[in-house]
Short mmCIF file of C-alpha atoms and ligand atoms in Angstrom, two decimals:
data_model
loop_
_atom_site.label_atom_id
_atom_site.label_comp_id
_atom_site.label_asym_id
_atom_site.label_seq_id
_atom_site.Cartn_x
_atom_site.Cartn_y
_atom_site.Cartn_z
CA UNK N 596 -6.99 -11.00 -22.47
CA UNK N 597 -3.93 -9.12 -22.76
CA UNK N 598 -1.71 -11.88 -21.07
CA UNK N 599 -2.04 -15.08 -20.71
CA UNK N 600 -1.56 -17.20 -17.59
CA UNK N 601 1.17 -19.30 -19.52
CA UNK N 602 2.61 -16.08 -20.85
CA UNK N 603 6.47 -14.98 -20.48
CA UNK N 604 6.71 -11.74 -18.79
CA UNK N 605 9.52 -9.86 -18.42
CA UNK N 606 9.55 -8.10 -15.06
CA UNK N 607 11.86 -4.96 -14.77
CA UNK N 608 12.45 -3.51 -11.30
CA UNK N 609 11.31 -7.30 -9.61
CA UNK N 610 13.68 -7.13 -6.90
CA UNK N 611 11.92 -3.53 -5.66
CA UNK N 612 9.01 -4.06 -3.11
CA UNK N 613 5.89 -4.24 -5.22
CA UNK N 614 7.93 -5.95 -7.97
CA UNK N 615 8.68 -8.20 -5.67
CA UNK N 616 5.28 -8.69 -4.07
CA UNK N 617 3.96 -8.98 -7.17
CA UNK N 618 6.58 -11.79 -8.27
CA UNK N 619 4.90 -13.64 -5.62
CA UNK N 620 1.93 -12.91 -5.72
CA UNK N 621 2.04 -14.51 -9.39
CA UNK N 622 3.84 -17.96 -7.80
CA UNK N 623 1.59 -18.03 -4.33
CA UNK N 624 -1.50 -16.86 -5.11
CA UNK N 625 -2.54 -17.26 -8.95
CA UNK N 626 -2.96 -20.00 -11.37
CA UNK N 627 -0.01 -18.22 -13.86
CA UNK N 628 1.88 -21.06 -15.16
CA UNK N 629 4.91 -19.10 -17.15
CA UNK N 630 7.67 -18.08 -16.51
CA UNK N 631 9.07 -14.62 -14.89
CA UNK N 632 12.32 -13.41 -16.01
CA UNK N 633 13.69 -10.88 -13.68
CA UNK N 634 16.02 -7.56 -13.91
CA UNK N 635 16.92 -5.66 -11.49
CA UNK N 636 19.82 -3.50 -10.96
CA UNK N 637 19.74 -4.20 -7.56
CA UNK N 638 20.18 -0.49 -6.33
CA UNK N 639 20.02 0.41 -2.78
CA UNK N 640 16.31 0.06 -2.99
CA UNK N 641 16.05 -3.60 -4.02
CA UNK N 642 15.90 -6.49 -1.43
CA UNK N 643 17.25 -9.86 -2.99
CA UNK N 644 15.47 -11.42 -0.06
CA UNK N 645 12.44 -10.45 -1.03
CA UNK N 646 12.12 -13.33 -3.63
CA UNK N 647 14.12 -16.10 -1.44
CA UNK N 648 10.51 -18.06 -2.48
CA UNK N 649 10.66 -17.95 -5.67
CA UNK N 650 14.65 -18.33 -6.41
CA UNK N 651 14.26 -22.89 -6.66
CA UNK N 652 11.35 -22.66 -9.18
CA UNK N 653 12.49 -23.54 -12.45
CA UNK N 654 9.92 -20.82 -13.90
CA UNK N 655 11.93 -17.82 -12.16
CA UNK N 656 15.43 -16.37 -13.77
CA UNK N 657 16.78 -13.39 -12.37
CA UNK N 658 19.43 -10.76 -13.87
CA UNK N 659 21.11 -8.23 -12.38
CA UNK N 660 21.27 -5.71 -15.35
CA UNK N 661 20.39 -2.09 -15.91
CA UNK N 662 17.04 -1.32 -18.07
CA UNK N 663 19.63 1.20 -20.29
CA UNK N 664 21.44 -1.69 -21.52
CA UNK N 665 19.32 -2.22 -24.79
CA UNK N 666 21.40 -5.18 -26.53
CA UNK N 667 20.89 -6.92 -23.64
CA UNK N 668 16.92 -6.33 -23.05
CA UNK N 669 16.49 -6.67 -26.89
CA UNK N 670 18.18 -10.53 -26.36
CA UNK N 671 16.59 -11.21 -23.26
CA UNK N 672 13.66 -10.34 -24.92
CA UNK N 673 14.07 -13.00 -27.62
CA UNK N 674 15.68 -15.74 -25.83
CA UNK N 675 12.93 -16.15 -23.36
CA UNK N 676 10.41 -15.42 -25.80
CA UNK N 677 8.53 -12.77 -24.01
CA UNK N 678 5.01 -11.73 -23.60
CA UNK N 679 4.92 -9.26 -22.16
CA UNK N 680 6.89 -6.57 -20.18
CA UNK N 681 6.30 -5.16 -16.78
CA UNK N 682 7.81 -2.19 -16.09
CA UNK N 683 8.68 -1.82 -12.37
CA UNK N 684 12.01 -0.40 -12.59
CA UNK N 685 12.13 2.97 -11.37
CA UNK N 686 13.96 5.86 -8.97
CA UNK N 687 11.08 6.21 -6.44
CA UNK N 688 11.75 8.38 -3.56
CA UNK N 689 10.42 11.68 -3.65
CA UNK N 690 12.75 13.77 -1.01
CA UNK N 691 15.75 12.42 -3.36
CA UNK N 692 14.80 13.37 -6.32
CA UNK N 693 14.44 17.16 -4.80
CA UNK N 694 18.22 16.23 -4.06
CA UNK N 695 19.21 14.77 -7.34
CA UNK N 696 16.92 15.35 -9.82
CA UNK N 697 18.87 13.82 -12.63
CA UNK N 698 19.14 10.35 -11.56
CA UNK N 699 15.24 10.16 -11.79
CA UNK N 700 15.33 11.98 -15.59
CA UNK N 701 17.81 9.17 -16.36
CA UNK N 702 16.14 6.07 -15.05
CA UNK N 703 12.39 6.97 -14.98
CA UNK N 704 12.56 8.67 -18.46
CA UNK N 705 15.67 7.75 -20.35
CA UNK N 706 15.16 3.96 -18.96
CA UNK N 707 11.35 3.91 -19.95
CA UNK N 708 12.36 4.97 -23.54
CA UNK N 709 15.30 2.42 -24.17
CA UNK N 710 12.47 -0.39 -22.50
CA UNK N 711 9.71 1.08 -25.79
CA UNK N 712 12.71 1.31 -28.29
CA UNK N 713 13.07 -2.60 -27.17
CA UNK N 714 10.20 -3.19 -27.78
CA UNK N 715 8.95 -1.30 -30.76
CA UNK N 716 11.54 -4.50 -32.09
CA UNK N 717 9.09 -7.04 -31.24
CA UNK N 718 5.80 -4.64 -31.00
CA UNK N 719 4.08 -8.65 -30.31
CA UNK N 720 5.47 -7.78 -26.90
CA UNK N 721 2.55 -6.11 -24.32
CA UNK N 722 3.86 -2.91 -22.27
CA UNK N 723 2.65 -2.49 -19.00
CA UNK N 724 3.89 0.86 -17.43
CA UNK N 725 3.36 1.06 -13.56
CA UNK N 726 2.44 4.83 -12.92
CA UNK N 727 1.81 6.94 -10.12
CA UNK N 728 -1.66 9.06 -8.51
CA UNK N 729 1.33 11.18 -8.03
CA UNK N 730 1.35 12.72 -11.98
CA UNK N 731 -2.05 14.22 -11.23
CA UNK N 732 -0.50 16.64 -8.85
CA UNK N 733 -2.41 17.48 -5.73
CA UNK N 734 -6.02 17.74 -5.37
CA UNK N 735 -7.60 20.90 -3.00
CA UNK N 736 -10.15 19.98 0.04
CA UNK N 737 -12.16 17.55 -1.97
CA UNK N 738 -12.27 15.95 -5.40
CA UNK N 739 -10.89 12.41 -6.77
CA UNK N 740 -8.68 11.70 -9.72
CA UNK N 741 -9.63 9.53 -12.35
CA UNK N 742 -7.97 8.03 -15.51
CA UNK N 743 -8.33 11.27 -17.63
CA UNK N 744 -7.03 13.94 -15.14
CA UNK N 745 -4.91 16.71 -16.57
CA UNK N 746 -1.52 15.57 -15.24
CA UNK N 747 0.60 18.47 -13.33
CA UNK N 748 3.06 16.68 -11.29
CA UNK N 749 4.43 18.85 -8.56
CA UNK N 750 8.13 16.80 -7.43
CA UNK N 751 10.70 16.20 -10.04
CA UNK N 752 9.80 12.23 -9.47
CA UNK N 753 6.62 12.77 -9.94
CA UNK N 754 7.26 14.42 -13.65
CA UNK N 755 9.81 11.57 -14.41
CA UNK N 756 7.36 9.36 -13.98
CA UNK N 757 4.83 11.79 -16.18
CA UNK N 758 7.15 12.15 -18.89
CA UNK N 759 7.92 8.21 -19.15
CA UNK N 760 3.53 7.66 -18.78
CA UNK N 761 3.04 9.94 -22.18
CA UNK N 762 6.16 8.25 -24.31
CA UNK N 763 4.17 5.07 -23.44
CA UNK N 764 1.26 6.55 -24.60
CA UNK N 765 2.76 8.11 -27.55
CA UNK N 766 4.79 4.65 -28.51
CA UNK N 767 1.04 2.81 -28.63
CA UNK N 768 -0.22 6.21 -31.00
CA UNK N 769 2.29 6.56 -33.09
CA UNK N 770 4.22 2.77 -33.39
CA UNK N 771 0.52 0.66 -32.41
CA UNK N 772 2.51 -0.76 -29.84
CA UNK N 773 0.42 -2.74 -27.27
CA UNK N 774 0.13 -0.85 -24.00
CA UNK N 775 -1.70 -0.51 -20.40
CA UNK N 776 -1.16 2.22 -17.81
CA UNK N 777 -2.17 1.63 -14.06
CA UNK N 778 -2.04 4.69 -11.61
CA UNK N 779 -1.69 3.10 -8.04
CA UNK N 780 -1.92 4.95 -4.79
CA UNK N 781 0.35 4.38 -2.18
CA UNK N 782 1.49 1.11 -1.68
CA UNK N 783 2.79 -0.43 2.14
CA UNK N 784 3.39 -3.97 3.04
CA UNK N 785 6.76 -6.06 3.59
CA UNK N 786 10.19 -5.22 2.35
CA UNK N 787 9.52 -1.62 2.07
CA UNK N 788 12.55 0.29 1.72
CA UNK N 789 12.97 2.46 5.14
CA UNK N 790 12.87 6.18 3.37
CA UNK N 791 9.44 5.50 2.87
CA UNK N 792 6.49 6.93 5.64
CA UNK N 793 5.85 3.81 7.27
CA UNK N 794 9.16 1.46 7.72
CA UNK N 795 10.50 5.19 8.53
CA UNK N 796 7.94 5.43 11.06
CA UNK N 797 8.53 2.17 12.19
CA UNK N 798 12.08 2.37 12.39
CA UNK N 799 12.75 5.50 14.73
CA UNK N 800 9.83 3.42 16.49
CA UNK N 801 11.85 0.56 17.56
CA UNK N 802 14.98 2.73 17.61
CA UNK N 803 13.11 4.52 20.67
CA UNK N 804 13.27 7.86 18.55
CA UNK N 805 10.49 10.09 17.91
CA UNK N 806 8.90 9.84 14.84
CA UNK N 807 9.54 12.45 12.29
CA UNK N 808 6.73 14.65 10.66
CA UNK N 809 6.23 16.72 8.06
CA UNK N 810 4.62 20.00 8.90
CA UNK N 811 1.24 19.92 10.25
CA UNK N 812 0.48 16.37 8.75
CA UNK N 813 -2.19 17.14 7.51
CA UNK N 814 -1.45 16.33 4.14
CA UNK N 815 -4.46 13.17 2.94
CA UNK N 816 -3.50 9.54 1.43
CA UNK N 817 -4.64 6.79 0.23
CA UNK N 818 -3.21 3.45 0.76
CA UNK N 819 -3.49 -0.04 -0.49
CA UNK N 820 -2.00 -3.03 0.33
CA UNK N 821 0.97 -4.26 -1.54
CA UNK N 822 -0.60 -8.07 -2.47
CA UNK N 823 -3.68 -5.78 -3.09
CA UNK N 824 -1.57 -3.76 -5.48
CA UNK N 825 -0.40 -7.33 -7.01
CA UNK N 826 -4.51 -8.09 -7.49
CA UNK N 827 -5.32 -5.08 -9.28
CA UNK N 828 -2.62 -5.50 -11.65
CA UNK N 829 -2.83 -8.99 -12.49
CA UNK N 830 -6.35 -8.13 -13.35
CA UNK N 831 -5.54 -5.02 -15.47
CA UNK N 832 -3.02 -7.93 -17.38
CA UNK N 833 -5.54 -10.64 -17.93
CA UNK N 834 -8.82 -8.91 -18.19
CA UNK N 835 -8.32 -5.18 -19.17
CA UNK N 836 -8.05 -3.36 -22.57
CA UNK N 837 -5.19 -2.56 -24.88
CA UNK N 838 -4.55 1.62 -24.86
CA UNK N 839 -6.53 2.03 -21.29
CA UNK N 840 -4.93 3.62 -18.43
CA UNK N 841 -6.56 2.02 -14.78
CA UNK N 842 -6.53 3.62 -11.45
CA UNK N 843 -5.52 1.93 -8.95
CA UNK N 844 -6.98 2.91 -5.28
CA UNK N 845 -7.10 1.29 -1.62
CA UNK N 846 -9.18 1.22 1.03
CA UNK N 847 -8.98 3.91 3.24
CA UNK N 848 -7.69 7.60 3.18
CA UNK N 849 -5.97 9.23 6.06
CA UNK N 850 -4.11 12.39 6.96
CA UNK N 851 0.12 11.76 7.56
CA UNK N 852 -0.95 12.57 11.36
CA UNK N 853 -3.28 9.96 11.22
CA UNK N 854 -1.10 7.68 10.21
CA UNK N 855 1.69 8.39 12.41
CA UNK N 856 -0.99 7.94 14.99
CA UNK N 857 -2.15 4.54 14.15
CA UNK N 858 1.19 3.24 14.02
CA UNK N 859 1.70 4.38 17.55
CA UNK N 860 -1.70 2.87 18.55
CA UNK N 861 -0.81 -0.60 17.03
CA UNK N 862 2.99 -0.23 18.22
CA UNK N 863 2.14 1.02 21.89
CA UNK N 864 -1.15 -0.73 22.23
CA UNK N 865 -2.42 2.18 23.33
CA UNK N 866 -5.92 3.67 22.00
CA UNK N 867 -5.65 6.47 19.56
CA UNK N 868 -7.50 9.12 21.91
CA UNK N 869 -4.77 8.22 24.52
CA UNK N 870 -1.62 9.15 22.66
CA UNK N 871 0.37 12.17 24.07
CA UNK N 872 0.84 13.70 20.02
CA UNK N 873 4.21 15.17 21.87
CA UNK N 874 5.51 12.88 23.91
CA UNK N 875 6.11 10.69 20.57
CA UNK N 876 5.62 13.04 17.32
CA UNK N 877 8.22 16.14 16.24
CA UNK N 878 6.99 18.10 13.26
CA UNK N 879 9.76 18.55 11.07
CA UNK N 880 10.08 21.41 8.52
CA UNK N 881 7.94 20.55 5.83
CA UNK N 882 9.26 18.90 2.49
CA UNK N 883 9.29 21.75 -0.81
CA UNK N 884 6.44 20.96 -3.54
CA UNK N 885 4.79 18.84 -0.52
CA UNK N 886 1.29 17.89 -2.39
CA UNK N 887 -1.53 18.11 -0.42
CA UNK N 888 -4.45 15.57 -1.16
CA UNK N 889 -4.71 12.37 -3.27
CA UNK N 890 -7.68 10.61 -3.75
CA UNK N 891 -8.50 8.70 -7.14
CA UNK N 892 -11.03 6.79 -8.25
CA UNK N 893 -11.21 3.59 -8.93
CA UNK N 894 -14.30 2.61 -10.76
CA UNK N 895 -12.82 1.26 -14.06
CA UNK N 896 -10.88 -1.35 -12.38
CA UNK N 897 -13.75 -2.54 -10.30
CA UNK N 898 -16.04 -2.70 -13.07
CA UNK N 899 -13.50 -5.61 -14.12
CA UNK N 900 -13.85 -7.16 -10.81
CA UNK N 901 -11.11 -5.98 -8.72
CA UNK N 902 -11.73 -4.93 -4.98
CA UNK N 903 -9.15 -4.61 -2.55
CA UNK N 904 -9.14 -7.30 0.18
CA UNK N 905 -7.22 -5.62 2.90
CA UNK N 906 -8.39 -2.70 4.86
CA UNK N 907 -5.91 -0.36 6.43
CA UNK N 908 -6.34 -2.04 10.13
CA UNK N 909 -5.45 -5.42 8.71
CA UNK N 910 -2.92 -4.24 6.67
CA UNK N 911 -1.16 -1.91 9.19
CA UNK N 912 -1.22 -5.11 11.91
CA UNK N 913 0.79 -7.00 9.30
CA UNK N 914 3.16 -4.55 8.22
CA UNK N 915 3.92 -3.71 11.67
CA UNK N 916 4.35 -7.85 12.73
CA UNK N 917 6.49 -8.49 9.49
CA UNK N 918 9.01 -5.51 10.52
CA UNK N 919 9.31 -6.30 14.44
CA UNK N 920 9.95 -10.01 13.03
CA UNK N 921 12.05 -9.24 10.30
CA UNK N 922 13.58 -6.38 11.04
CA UNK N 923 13.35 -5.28 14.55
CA UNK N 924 13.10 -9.08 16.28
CA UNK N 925 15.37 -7.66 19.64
CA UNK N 926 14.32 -4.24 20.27
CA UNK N 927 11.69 -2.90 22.33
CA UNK N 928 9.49 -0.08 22.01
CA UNK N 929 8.97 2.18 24.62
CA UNK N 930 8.16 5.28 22.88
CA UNK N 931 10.93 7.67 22.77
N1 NAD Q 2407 5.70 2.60 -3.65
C1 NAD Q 2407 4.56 3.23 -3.98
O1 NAD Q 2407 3.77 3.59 -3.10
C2 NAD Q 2407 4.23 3.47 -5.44
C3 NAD Q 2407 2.95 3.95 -5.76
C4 NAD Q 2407 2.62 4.10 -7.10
C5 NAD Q 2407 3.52 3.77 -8.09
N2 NAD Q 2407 4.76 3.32 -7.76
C6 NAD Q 2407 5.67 2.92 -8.86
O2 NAD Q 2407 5.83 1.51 -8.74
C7 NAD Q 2407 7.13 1.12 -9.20
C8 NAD Q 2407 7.81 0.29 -8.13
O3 NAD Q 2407 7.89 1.05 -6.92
P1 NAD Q 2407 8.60 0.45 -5.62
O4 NAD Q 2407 8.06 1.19 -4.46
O5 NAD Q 2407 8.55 -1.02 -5.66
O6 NAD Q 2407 10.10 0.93 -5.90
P2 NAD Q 2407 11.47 0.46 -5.22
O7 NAD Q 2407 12.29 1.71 -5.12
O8 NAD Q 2407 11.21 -0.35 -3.99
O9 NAD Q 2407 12.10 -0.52 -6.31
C9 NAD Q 2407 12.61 -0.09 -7.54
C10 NAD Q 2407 13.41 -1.24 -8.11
O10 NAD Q 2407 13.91 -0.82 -9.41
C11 NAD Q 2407 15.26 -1.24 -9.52
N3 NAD Q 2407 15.95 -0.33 -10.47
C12 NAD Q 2407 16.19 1.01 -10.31
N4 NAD Q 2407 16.88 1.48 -11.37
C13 NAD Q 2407 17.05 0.43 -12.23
C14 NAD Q 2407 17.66 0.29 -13.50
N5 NAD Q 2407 18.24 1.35 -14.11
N6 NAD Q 2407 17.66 -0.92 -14.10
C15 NAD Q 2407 17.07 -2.00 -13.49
N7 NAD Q 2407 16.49 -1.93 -12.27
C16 NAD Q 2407 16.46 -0.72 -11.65
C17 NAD Q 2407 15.82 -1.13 -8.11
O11 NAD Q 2407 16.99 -1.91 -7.94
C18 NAD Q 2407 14.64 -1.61 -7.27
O12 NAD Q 2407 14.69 -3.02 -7.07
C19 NAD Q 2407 7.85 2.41 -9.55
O13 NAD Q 2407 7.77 2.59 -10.94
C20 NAD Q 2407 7.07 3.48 -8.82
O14 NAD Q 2407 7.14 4.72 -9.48
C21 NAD Q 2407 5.14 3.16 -6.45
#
């Protein structure tokens, strides 16, 4: 067991949406009885409502500190007596970082290495880097990723996030540092920040605008389930192996197009074979780099009992309630 459920973990990045939604996962849904300290720089990308459940429990401290700030960390890290560190924290938008690169080199790589020098301090401390499909670049027609593909990252976020995965690695070679590695697929779910495919899609939905596409759309995904997401990586902390890298996979695998459409379909309640594409879709130039296929494969974490619970039907019915609640409670769709 690499953490225990009465461990102290340090979460960076908790205030992001699968930090978040795995913050409660870890309160709601588990039988982990330590306690979570929190930090977050709150950037634009962080919702401080997404942990309004967890802010009375005496187990849950949040800061609002940047991961660079290694005095602090290296305290933080000693005063709560820490466990173990999950590493959230990151810039994660790929159409910005083909804007400005350098933020990402600075957070995903410089901030990674400042977290290892932390904890190279106090190498009692478990590392758990959360990683990307994304630093396997882009697979052709067919094929899957697995733990031990060549990485070739296409987007400058995508080799940030490369470049912080192998100083992990290289911290556990060289310093024996403890370490795990999880490679998740896309993630979609509640308190998704809007630059992202499907609050995006959502948005210009109940803004009556037609929603955006790249190019053709034909480019393939897979998704999971944010609380699915949460699953697979509290069972990478509690039952996996020191030094292993897991993939992390969903359910299902669509085209863009595909699931532009379903959100129409669920939004509209209209069948998918019914849609008029043009009445509702533009195709938009398509983004530079734009990889075409991930698929991984996600053996080694089911062989330690993970499955995901929530197909993409389910999980697209409760994304799209949560946002017209939440986000979108007096607006109406009608289409365009
Ligand atoms: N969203 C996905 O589909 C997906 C898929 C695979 C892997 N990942 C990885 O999962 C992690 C979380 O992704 P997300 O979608 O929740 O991201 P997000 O953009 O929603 O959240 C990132 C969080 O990190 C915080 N942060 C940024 N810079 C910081 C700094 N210097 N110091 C402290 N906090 C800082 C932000 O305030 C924000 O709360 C990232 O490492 C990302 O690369 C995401």
């Amino acid at each position: 067991m690499l953490v225990k459920k009465s461990a102290n973990l340090l979460i960076t990045g908790g205030s992001g949406f699968m930090g978040s939604a795995f913050i409660r996962f870890l309160f709601e849904q588990t039988d982990f009885s330590g306690r979570v300290i929190n930090v977050d720089l709150l950037t634009y990308a962080s919702s401080k409502r997404s942990l309004a459940s967890c802010e009375s429990s005496p187990r849950y401290t949040f800061y609002q500190a940047n991961i660079h700030h290694q005095a602090f960390i290296e305290e933080l890290l000693l005063n709560h007596e820490i466990d173990a560190v999950i590493h959230f924290a990151a810039e994660t938008h790929v159409d910005r970082s083909i804007q400005h690169p350098e933020v990402f080199v600075d957070t995903n790589i410089r901030g990674t290495f400042t977290l290892l020098e932390c904890i190279r301090k106090y190498p009692h401390i478990h590392f758990h880097q959360i990683s990307t499909d994304e630093v396997f670049g882009s697979l052709g027609e067919g094929g899957t990723f697995h733990e031990h593909t060549p990485y070739r990252p296409s987007s400058p976020y995508a080799a940030s996030k490369a470049a912080s995965d192998h100083l992990v690695s290289s911290y556990a070679k060289t310093y024996g540092l403890s370490i795990t590695i999880s490679h998740s697929v896309n993630n979609y779910g509640p308190f998704q920040h809007r630059e992202k495919l499907i609050p995006c899609m959502l948005h210009k939905a109940f803004q009556n605008k037609k929603l955006p596409l790249y190019g053709s759309g034909q480019q393939e995904r897979s998704w999971i389930y944010v609380d699915d997401h949460a699953f697979a990586l509290w069972t990478i902390l509690t039952k996996g192996e020191k030094g292993q890298a897991y993939g992390i996979c969903g359910t299902d695998i669509f085209t863009n197009l595909a699931v532009v459409k379903k959100i129409l379909s669920t939004v509209l309640d209209v069948p998918e074979n019914q849609l008029d594409e043009s009445a509702y879709i533009s195709h938009i130039a398509d983004r530079p780099g734009h990889d075409f296929r991930y698929a991984l494969d996600g053996k080694k974490l089911h062989s330690l009992g993970y499955k995901p619970k929530i197909d993409f039907a389910e999980g697209l019915k409760k994304t799209i309630s949560w946002y017209k609640k939440e986000r979108y409670a007096n607006t109406a769709f009608s289409g365009r």
